[in-house]
Tab-separated table of C-alpha atoms in Angstrom:
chain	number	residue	atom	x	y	z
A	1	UNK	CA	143.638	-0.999	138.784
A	2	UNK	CA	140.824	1.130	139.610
A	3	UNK	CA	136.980	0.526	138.669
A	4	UNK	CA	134.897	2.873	135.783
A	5	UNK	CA	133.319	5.427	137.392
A	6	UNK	CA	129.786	6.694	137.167
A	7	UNK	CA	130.182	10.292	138.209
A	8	UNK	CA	133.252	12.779	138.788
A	9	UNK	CA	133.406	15.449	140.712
A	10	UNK	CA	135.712	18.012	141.345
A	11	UNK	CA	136.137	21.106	143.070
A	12	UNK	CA	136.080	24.726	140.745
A	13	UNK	CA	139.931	25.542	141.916
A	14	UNK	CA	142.422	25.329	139.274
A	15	UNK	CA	144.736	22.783	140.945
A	16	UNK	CA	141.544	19.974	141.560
A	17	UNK	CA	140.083	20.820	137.858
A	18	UNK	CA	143.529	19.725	136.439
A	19	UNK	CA	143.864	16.589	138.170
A	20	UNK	CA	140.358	15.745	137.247
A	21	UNK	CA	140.674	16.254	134.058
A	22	UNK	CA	144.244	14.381	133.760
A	23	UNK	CA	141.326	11.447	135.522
A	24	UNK	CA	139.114	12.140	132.631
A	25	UNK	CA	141.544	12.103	129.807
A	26	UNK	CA	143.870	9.054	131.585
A	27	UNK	CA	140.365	6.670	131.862
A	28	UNK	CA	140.745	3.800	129.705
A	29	UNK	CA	136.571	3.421	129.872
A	30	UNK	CA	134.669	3.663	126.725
A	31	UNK	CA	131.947	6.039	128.326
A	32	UNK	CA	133.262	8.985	130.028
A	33	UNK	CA	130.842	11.024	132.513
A	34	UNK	CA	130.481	14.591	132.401
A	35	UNK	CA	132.606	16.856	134.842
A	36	UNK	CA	130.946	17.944	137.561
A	37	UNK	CA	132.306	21.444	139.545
A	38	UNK	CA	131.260	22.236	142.877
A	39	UNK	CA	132.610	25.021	144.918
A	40	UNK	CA	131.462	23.045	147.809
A	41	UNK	CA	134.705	20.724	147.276
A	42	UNK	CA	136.806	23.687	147.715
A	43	UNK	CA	139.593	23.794	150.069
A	44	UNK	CA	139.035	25.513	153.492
A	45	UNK	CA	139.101	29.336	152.849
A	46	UNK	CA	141.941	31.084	154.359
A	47	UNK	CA	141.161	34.871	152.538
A	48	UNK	CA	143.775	36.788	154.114
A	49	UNK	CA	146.040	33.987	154.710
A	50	UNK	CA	145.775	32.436	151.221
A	51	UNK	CA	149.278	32.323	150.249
A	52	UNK	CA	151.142	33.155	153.248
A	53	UNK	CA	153.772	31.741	155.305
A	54	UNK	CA	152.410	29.186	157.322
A	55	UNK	CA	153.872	29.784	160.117
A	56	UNK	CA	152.512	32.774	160.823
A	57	UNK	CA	149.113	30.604	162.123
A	58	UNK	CA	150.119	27.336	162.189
A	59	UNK	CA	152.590	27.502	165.373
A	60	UNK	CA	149.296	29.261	167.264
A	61	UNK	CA	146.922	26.659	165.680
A	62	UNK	CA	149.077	23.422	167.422
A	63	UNK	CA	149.470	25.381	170.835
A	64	UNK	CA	145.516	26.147	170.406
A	65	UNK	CA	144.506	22.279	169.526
A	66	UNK	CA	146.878	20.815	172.627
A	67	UNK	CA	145.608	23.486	175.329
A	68	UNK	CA	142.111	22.583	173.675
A	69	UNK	CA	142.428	19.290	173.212
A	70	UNK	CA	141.166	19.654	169.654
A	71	UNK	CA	142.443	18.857	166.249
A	72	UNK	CA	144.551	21.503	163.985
A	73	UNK	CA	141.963	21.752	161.386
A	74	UNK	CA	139.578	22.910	163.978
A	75	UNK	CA	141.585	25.973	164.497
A	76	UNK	CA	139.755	29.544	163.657
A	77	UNK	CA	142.386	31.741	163.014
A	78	UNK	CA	140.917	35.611	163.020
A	79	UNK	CA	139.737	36.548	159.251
A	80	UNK	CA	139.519	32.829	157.502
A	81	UNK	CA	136.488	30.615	157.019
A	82	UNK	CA	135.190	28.948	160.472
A	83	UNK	CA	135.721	25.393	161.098
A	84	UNK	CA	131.888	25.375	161.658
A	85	UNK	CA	131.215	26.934	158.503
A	86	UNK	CA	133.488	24.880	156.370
A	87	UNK	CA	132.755	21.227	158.148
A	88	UNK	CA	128.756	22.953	156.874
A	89	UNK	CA	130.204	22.831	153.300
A	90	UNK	CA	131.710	19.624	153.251
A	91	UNK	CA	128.873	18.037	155.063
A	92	UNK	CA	126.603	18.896	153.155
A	93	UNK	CA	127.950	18.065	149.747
A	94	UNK	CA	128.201	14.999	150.859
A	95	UNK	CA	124.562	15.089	151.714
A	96	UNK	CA	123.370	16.091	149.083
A	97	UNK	CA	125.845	14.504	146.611
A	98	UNK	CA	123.714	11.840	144.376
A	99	UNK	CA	124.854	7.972	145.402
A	100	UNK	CA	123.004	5.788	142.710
A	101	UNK	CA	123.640	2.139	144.408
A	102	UNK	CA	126.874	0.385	142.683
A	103	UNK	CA	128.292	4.046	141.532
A	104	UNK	CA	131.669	4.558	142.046
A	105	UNK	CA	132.031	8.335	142.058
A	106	UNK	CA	135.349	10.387	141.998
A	107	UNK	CA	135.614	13.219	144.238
A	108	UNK	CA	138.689	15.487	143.465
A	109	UNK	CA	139.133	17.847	146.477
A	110	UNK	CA	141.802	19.061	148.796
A	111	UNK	CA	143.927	17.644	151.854
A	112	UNK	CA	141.675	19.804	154.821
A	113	UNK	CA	138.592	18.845	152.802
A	114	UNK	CA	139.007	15.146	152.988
A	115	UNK	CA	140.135	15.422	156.123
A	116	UNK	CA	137.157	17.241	157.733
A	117	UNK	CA	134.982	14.575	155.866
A	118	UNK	CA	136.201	11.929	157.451
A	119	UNK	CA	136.478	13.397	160.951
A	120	UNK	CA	132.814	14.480	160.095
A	121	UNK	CA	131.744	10.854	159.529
A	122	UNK	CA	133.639	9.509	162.385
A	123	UNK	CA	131.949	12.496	164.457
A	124	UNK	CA	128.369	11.921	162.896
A	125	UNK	CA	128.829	8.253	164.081
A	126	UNK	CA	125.611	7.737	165.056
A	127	UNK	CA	124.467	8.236	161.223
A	128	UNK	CA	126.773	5.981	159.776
A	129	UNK	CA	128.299	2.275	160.145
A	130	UNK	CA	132.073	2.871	159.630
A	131	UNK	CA	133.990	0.366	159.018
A	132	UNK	CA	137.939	1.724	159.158
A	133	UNK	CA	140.996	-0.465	159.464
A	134	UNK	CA	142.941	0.891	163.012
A	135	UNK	CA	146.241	1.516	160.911
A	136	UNK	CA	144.034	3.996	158.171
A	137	UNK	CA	145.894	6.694	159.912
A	138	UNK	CA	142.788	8.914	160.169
A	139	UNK	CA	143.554	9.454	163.620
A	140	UNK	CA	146.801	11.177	162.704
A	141	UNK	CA	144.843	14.484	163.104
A	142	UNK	CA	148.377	16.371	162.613
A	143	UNK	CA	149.402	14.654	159.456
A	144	UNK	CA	148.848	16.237	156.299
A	145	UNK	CA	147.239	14.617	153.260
A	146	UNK	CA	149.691	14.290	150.364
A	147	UNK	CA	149.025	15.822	146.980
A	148	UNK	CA	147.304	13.699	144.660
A	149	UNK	CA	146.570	11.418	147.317
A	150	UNK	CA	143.938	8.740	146.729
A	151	UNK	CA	141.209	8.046	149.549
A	152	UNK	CA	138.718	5.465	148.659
A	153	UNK	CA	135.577	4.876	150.227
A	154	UNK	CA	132.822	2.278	149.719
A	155	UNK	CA	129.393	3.398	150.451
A	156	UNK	CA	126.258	1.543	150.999
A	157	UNK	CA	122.829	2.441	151.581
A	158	UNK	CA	121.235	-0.264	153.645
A	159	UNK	CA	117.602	0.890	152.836
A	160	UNK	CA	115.681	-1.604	155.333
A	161	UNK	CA	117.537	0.199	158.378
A	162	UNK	CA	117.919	3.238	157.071
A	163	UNK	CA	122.089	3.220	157.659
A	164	UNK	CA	124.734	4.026	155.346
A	165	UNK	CA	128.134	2.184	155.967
A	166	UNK	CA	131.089	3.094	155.186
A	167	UNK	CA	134.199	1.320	154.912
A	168	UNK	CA	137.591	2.699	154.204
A	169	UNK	CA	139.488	1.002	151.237
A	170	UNK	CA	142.324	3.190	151.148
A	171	UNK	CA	143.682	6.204	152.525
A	172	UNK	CA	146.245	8.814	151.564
A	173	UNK	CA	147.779	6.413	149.365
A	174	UNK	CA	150.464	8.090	146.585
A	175	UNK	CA	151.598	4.587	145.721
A	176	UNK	CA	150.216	5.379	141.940
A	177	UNK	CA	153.255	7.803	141.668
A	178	UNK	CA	155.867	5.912	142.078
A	179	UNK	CA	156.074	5.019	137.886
A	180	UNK	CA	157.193	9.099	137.923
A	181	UNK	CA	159.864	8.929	140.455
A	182	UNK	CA	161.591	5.841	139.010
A	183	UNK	CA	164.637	6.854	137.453
């Protein structure tokens, strides 16, 4: 179903390492790449708040992002890891993450991650050609990416131009779970 991959990433926390390695040991490709941690891939730090009810920020955060007119994940609540900071982090893994042409690279991350990359890339417009179907449901700001989700992206480096495009192939799909729910 899915393509041999070149490169795998995966963020450092316990819960990404796993599922990359359940990748790793699950690939059916004769020539496995190294794993590659970054604590850039991390999910959004929320220090005092690891762990706690959500509700003690996120009724605040949607009352914030309507009065503001901005989206959830943008929300600084006192004591966590800025929006600006974090959207710094992700942007610039991707950045500086190597894209050999014809690589297909796994990234395992987190929900907020992936979700400030793409708003990042839809943002950063003017730096990339995207090329996302209307019913992706990326603009579903509010919705939360499932576990184990799979987004796939194709990138290409159009080196005459200097543009990278980047089309969406799929998007917080859980479809390859369904052989564990079946009864």
């Amino acid at each position: 179903m899915y393509d041999a991959f070149t490169k795998i990433y995966s963020s450092d926390l316990c819960r990404a390492k796993q599922t990359a390695q359940c990748i790793l040991a699950n690939s059916k490709q004769e020539k496995l790449p190294a794993l590659i941690l970054d604590s850039r891939l991390r999910e959004r730090n929320f220090e005092e708040l690891d762990g706690k009810d959500g509700k003690v920020w996120v009724e605040p955060a949607l009352v914030w992002s309507q009065e503001e007119g901005k989206t959830l994940i943008q929300y600084d609540p006192p004591g966590v890891e800025s929006y600006d900071k974090f959207k710094c982090r992700v942007s610039g893994f991707f950045k500086e993450m190597e894209k050999p042409t014809g690589a297909n690279i796994v990234v395992v991350t987190h929900g907020m991650w992936i979700r400030t990359f793409l708003e990042y890339i839809r943002v950063e417009n003017h730096l990339f050609q995207l090329d996302f179907p209307e019913q992706c449901g990326i603009e579903e700001s509010q919705t939360p990416i499932k576990n184990t989700a799979i987004t796939k992206l194709r990138i290409v480096k159009h080196e005459n131009d200097n543009c990278t495009k980047i089309e969406l192939l799929l998007h917080n799909d859980d479809t390859h779970l369904i052989q564990f729910t079946k009864d």
